[in-house]
Amino acid sequence: MIIKSLSRKTPSYRQLINYVLHENEKPAPDGLERFVYTKNLTGHTVDEWVQSFETQESYRLYQRSNQNYLYHVIISWHISDRQNITTAMLKDIAREFAKRRGISLYVATPHFLQNAVHLHVVHSSLELLTGRSLRISKGEFAKLKRDLEAIQLERYPEITHSVVDHDKNNKVRIHDNEYHLKARTGTTDKEILTHAIEQALTISASPDDLKQLLQEQGITVYERNGRLQGVLAPKTNRKVRFSRLGFDNHINALQKEHTKEKEIVSTLDRIRKQREERKKERER
């Protein structure tokens, strides 16, 4: 089991929720079912859930310029375990993750890409109603991962390939080739790079998601005039454009969402300033 947590510094609740739910329009693979797990949310529609997130944000105690608004968590399993993964297991893991991460707002749903299974979780960055930040240290997050893996080993021992070993330095050694290809198999560097980008794109809902996922693999994304242009090849540090690798359409789609997010933040900032100015005028 691999768990990645990506932070969002813009209040893009609707965009991210719609992203994780868009797969539900497609039929599920044989033996699996589509589902949406929620916790502490009001209503049954995206509009109602977005309203819950916005209401929760209004309780924030401390405003910071670089604050996180929500988190996008991806839990994935090795493709060799596909036949032993069940809908009940995915729901169980979603519940256990929410239980251990903290009292907050949660939306979770699975994505199925060929034989790969990903569980996507969206949750608020705040504790429910208190307005306090739902912070988690690296050590605490590592413990959360170990706890979920212990549950998987105990309840679903048939899941044998998705194994994470934690050594004494708290580093993680992942036995999963979903994100990493072995160069010694004869695969070219370009194919390895293309595969890494392709896999990251399948679970990225924003440019920041893509940059963070690739950075975890030692691949740096470079930009030009505020737009994603390409990556630096790990071995040579040479620039490789996304267009050269055939990812133009995917990158443009991510960039479009990024532009929308900036517009949302700009609008919210303008409304906030107007409210502050009106408040000052009333106090005079």
Coordinates of C-alpha atoms in Angstrom, one line a residue:
M1 CA 0.0 0.0 0.0
I2 CA 1.3 3.4 -1.0
I3 CA -0.1 6.5 0.6
K4 CA 0.6 10.0 -0.8
S5 CA -0.9 13.2 0.6
L6 CA -1.0 16.3 -1.6
S7 CA -1.9 19.7 -0.1
R8 CA -4.0 22.4 -1.7
K9 CA -3.2 26.0 -1.0
T10 CA -6.3 27.2 -2.8
P11 CA -10.0 26.6 -1.8
S12 CA -10.7 24.5 -4.9
Y13 CA -13.2 22.2 -3.2
R14 CA -15.5 21.8 -6.2
Q15 CA -12.8 21.2 -8.7
L16 CA -11.1 18.5 -6.6
I17 CA -14.3 16.8 -5.5
N18 CA -15.5 16.7 -9.2
Y19 CA -12.1 15.4 -10.2
V20 CA -12.1 12.4 -7.8
L21 CA -15.8 11.7 -8.7
H22 CA -15.5 11.9 -12.5
E23 CA -14.5 8.2 -12.7
N24 CA -17.8 7.1 -11.2
E25 CA -19.5 7.7 -14.5
K26 CA -17.7 4.7 -16.0
P27 CA -18.6 1.1 -15.3
A28 CA -16.6 -0.7 -12.6
P29 CA -14.3 -3.6 -13.5
D30 CA -15.6 -7.1 -12.9
G31 CA -15.8 -7.9 -9.3
L32 CA -15.7 -4.3 -8.1
E33 CA -18.2 -1.6 -7.5
R34 CA -18.2 2.2 -7.6
F35 CA -18.9 3.9 -4.4
V36 CA -18.6 7.3 -2.6
Y37 CA -17.7 7.3 1.1
T38 CA -18.3 10.4 3.0
K39 CA -17.8 11.4 6.7
N40 CA -19.2 14.4 8.6
L41 CA -20.6 16.0 5.4
T42 CA -24.1 17.4 5.0
G43 CA -26.3 16.3 2.1
H44 CA -25.8 13.9 -0.8
T45 CA -24.7 16.2 -3.7
V46 CA -21.4 17.9 -4.7
D47 CA -23.1 21.3 -4.1
E48 CA -24.0 20.4 -0.6
W49 CA -20.5 19.0 0.1
V50 CA -18.8 22.1 -1.2
Q51 CA -21.0 24.1 1.1
S52 CA -19.9 22.0 4.0
F53 CA -16.2 22.6 3.2
E54 CA -16.8 26.3 2.8
T55 CA -18.7 26.5 6.1
Q56 CA -15.9 24.6 7.8
E57 CA -13.4 27.0 6.4
S58 CA -15.3 29.9 7.9
Y59 CA -14.5 28.5 11.3
R60 CA -10.7 28.8 10.8
L61 CA -9.1 30.4 13.8
Y62 CA -5.9 31.7 12.2
Q63 CA -5.4 33.0 8.7
R64 CA -2.0 32.5 7.1
S65 CA -0.7 33.5 3.7
N66 CA 0.6 30.0 2.9
Q67 CA -2.2 28.0 4.6
N68 CA -3.5 24.7 3.3
Y69 CA -7.2 24.5 2.5
L70 CA -7.6 20.8 1.8
Y71 CA -5.7 17.6 1.2
H72 CA -5.8 15.1 -1.7
V73 CA -4.7 11.7 -0.5
I74 CA -4.1 8.8 -2.9
I75 CA -3.9 5.2 -1.6
S76 CA -2.7 2.6 -4.2
W77 CA -2.0 -1.0 -4.5
H78 CA 0.3 -3.2 -6.6
I79 CA -1.3 -4.3 -9.8
S80 CA -0.5 -8.0 -8.9
D81 CA -2.9 -7.7 -6.0
R82 CA -5.8 -6.6 -8.3
Q83 CA -7.7 -9.9 -8.1
N84 CA -7.7 -9.9 -4.3
I85 CA -8.9 -6.3 -3.9
T86 CA -12.6 -6.1 -3.0
T87 CA -15.1 -3.2 -2.7
A88 CA -15.6 -4.1 1.0
M89 CA -11.8 -3.8 1.5
L90 CA -11.6 -0.4 -0.2
K91 CA -14.5 0.9 1.9
D92 CA -12.8 -0.4 5.1
I93 CA -9.5 1.3 4.3
A94 CA -11.4 4.6 3.6
R95 CA -13.1 4.4 7.0
E96 CA -9.9 3.5 8.8
F97 CA -8.0 6.3 7.2
A98 CA -10.6 8.9 8.1
K99 CA -10.7 7.5 11.7
R100 CA -7.0 7.9 12.1
R101 CA -6.4 11.1 10.2
G102 CA -8.6 13.2 12.5
I103 CA -12.1 14.6 13.0
S104 CA -12.8 16.5 9.7
L105 CA -14.7 16.4 6.4
Y106 CA -14.0 13.4 4.1
V107 CA -15.0 12.3 0.6
A108 CA -13.4 9.1 -0.8
T109 CA -13.9 7.1 -4.0
P110 CA -11.9 4.5 -5.9
H111 CA -10.3 4.9 -9.4
F112 CA -9.7 1.9 -11.6
L113 CA -7.1 2.2 -14.4
Q114 CA -6.6 -1.1 -16.2
N115 CA -5.3 -3.3 -13.3
A116 CA -4.3 -0.4 -11.1
V117 CA -6.5 0.5 -8.1
H118 CA -6.3 3.9 -6.4
L119 CA -8.4 5.1 -3.5
H120 CA -8.8 8.9 -3.7
V121 CA -9.6 10.8 -0.5
V122 CA -10.4 14.6 -0.2
H123 CA -10.4 16.0 3.3
S124 CA -10.4 19.4 4.9
S125 CA -7.3 20.9 6.5
L126 CA -9.3 21.9 9.6
E127 CA -10.6 20.0 12.6
L128 CA -14.4 19.8 12.5
L129 CA -16.0 22.9 14.0
T130 CA -12.9 23.9 16.1
G131 CA -11.2 25.8 13.3
R132 CA -7.8 24.4 14.3
S133 CA -5.4 23.2 11.7
L134 CA -5.4 19.4 11.1
R135 CA -1.6 19.3 11.1
I136 CA 0.3 16.0 11.0
S137 CA 4.0 15.6 11.4
K138 CA 6.1 13.2 9.2
G139 CA 6.4 10.9 12.2
E140 CA 2.7 10.8 12.8
F141 CA 2.0 10.3 9.1
A142 CA 4.5 7.4 9.0
K143 CA 2.6 5.9 12.0
L144 CA -0.7 6.3 10.2
K145 CA 0.8 4.4 7.2
R146 CA 2.1 1.6 9.4
D147 CA -1.3 1.3 11.2
L148 CA -3.2 1.0 7.9
E149 CA -0.7 -1.5 6.7
A150 CA -1.1 -3.5 9.9
I151 CA -4.9 -3.5 9.4
Q152 CA -4.4 -4.7 5.8
L153 CA -2.1 -7.5 6.8
E154 CA -4.5 -8.6 9.6
R155 CA -7.8 -8.4 7.7
Y156 CA -6.7 -9.0 4.1
P157 CA -3.6 -11.3 4.2
E158 CA -4.3 -12.2 0.6
I159 CA -2.9 -8.8 -0.4
T160 CA 0.8 -9.9 -0.6
H161 CA 2.5 -7.6 -3.2
S162 CA 1.6 -4.2 -1.8
V163 CA 4.2 -4.2 1.0
V164 CA 6.0 -1.3 2.5
D165 CA 9.0 -1.9 4.8
H166 CA 9.9 0.8 7.3
D167 CA 13.5 0.6 8.3
K168 CA 15.1 2.0 11.5
N169 CA 15.5 5.5 10.0
N170 CA 11.8 5.7 9.2
K171 CA 12.5 5.6 5.5
V172 CA 10.2 3.8 3.2
R173 CA 11.2 1.1 0.8
I174 CA 8.4 0.4 -1.6
H175 CA 8.0 -2.9 -3.4
D176 CA 5.8 -1.5 -6.1
N177 CA 6.7 -0.9 -9.7
E178 CA 3.6 1.2 -10.4
Y179 CA 5.7 4.4 -10.2
H180 CA 9.2 3.1 -10.7
L181 CA 10.6 1.0 -13.5
K182 CA 13.8 -0.9 -13.1
A183 CA 16.4 0.4 -15.5
R184 CA 18.2 -3.0 -15.6
T185 CA 15.3 -4.5 -17.5
G186 CA 16.5 -2.8 -20.6
T187 CA 14.0 0.0 -20.6
T188 CA 15.4 3.3 -22.0
D189 CA 15.7 6.4 -19.8
K190 CA 13.1 8.2 -22.0
E191 CA 10.6 5.3 -21.4
I192 CA 11.2 5.4 -17.7
L193 CA 10.7 9.2 -17.6
T194 CA 7.6 8.9 -19.8
H195 CA 6.2 6.2 -17.6
A196 CA 6.7 8.2 -14.4
I197 CA 5.0 11.3 -15.9
E198 CA 2.1 9.1 -17.2
Q199 CA 1.5 7.5 -13.8
A200 CA 1.7 10.9 -12.0
L201 CA -0.8 12.4 -14.4
T202 CA -3.3 9.7 -13.8
I203 CA -3.7 10.8 -10.1
S204 CA -2.9 14.5 -10.4
A205 CA -5.7 17.0 -10.1
S206 CA -3.6 20.1 -10.4
P207 CA -0.1 21.3 -11.6
D208 CA 1.0 21.3 -7.9
D209 CA 0.0 17.6 -7.6
L210 CA 2.0 16.8 -10.7
K211 CA 5.1 18.7 -9.5
Q212 CA 4.9 17.1 -6.0
L213 CA 4.4 13.5 -7.3
L214 CA 7.3 13.9 -9.7
Q215 CA 9.6 15.6 -7.2
E216 CA 9.1 12.5 -4.9
Q217 CA 10.7 10.5 -7.7
G218 CA 13.6 12.9 -8.1
I219 CA 12.1 14.6 -11.2
T220 CA 12.0 18.4 -11.3
V221 CA 9.3 20.2 -13.3
Y222 CA 10.3 23.5 -14.9
E223 CA 8.0 26.3 -16.0
R224 CA 8.1 29.3 -18.4
N225 CA 6.0 32.4 -17.8
G226 CA 4.0 30.6 -15.1
R227 CA 3.2 27.6 -17.3
L228 CA 4.4 24.0 -17.0
Q229 CA 6.9 23.3 -19.8
G230 CA 8.7 20.1 -19.1
V231 CA 11.0 18.2 -16.7
L232 CA 14.7 17.9 -16.0
A233 CA 16.0 14.4 -16.9
P234 CA 17.3 12.9 -13.6
K235 CA 20.6 11.6 -14.9
T236 CA 21.6 14.4 -17.3
N237 CA 19.6 17.4 -15.8
R238 CA 18.7 18.3 -19.4
K239 CA 15.3 19.9 -20.1
V240 CA 12.7 17.6 -21.8
R241 CA 9.6 19.4 -22.9
F242 CA 6.2 17.8 -22.2
S243 CA 5.3 18.3 -25.8
R244 CA 8.2 16.1 -26.9
L245 CA 6.8 13.3 -24.7
G246 CA 3.3 13.7 -26.0
F247 CA 1.6 15.1 -22.9
D248 CA 0.4 18.4 -24.3
N249 CA -3.3 17.8 -23.9
H250 CA -2.9 16.6 -20.3
I251 CA -0.7 19.5 -19.3
N252 CA -3.0 22.1 -20.9
A253 CA -6.0 20.6 -19.0
L254 CA -4.1 20.8 -15.6
Q255 CA -3.0 24.3 -16.4
K256 CA -6.5 25.4 -17.2
E257 CA -7.7 24.1 -13.8
H258 CA -4.8 26.0 -12.2
T259 CA -5.9 29.3 -13.9
K260 CA -9.5 28.7 -12.6
E261 CA -8.1 28.2 -9.1
K262 CA -6.1 31.5 -9.2
E263 CA -9.3 33.3 -10.4
I264 CA -11.2 31.8 -7.4
V265 CA -8.5 33.0 -5.0
S266 CA -8.5 36.4 -6.5
T267 CA -12.2 36.7 -6.3
L268 CA -12.3 35.5 -2.7
D269 CA -9.5 38.0 -1.7
R270 CA -11.5 40.8 -3.4
I271 CA -14.7 39.9 -1.5
R272 CA -12.7 39.6 1.8
K273 CA -11.2 43.1 1.3
Q274 CA -14.6 44.6 0.5
R275 CA -16.1 43.1 3.6
E276 CA -13.2 44.4 5.7
E277 CA -13.6 47.9 4.2
R278 CA -17.4 47.9 4.9
K279 CA -16.8 46.8 8.4
K280 CA -14.4 49.6 9.0
E281 CA -16.8 52.1 7.6
R282 CA -19.6 50.9 9.9
E283 CA -17.3 51.2 12.9
R284 CA -16.5 54.9 12.1

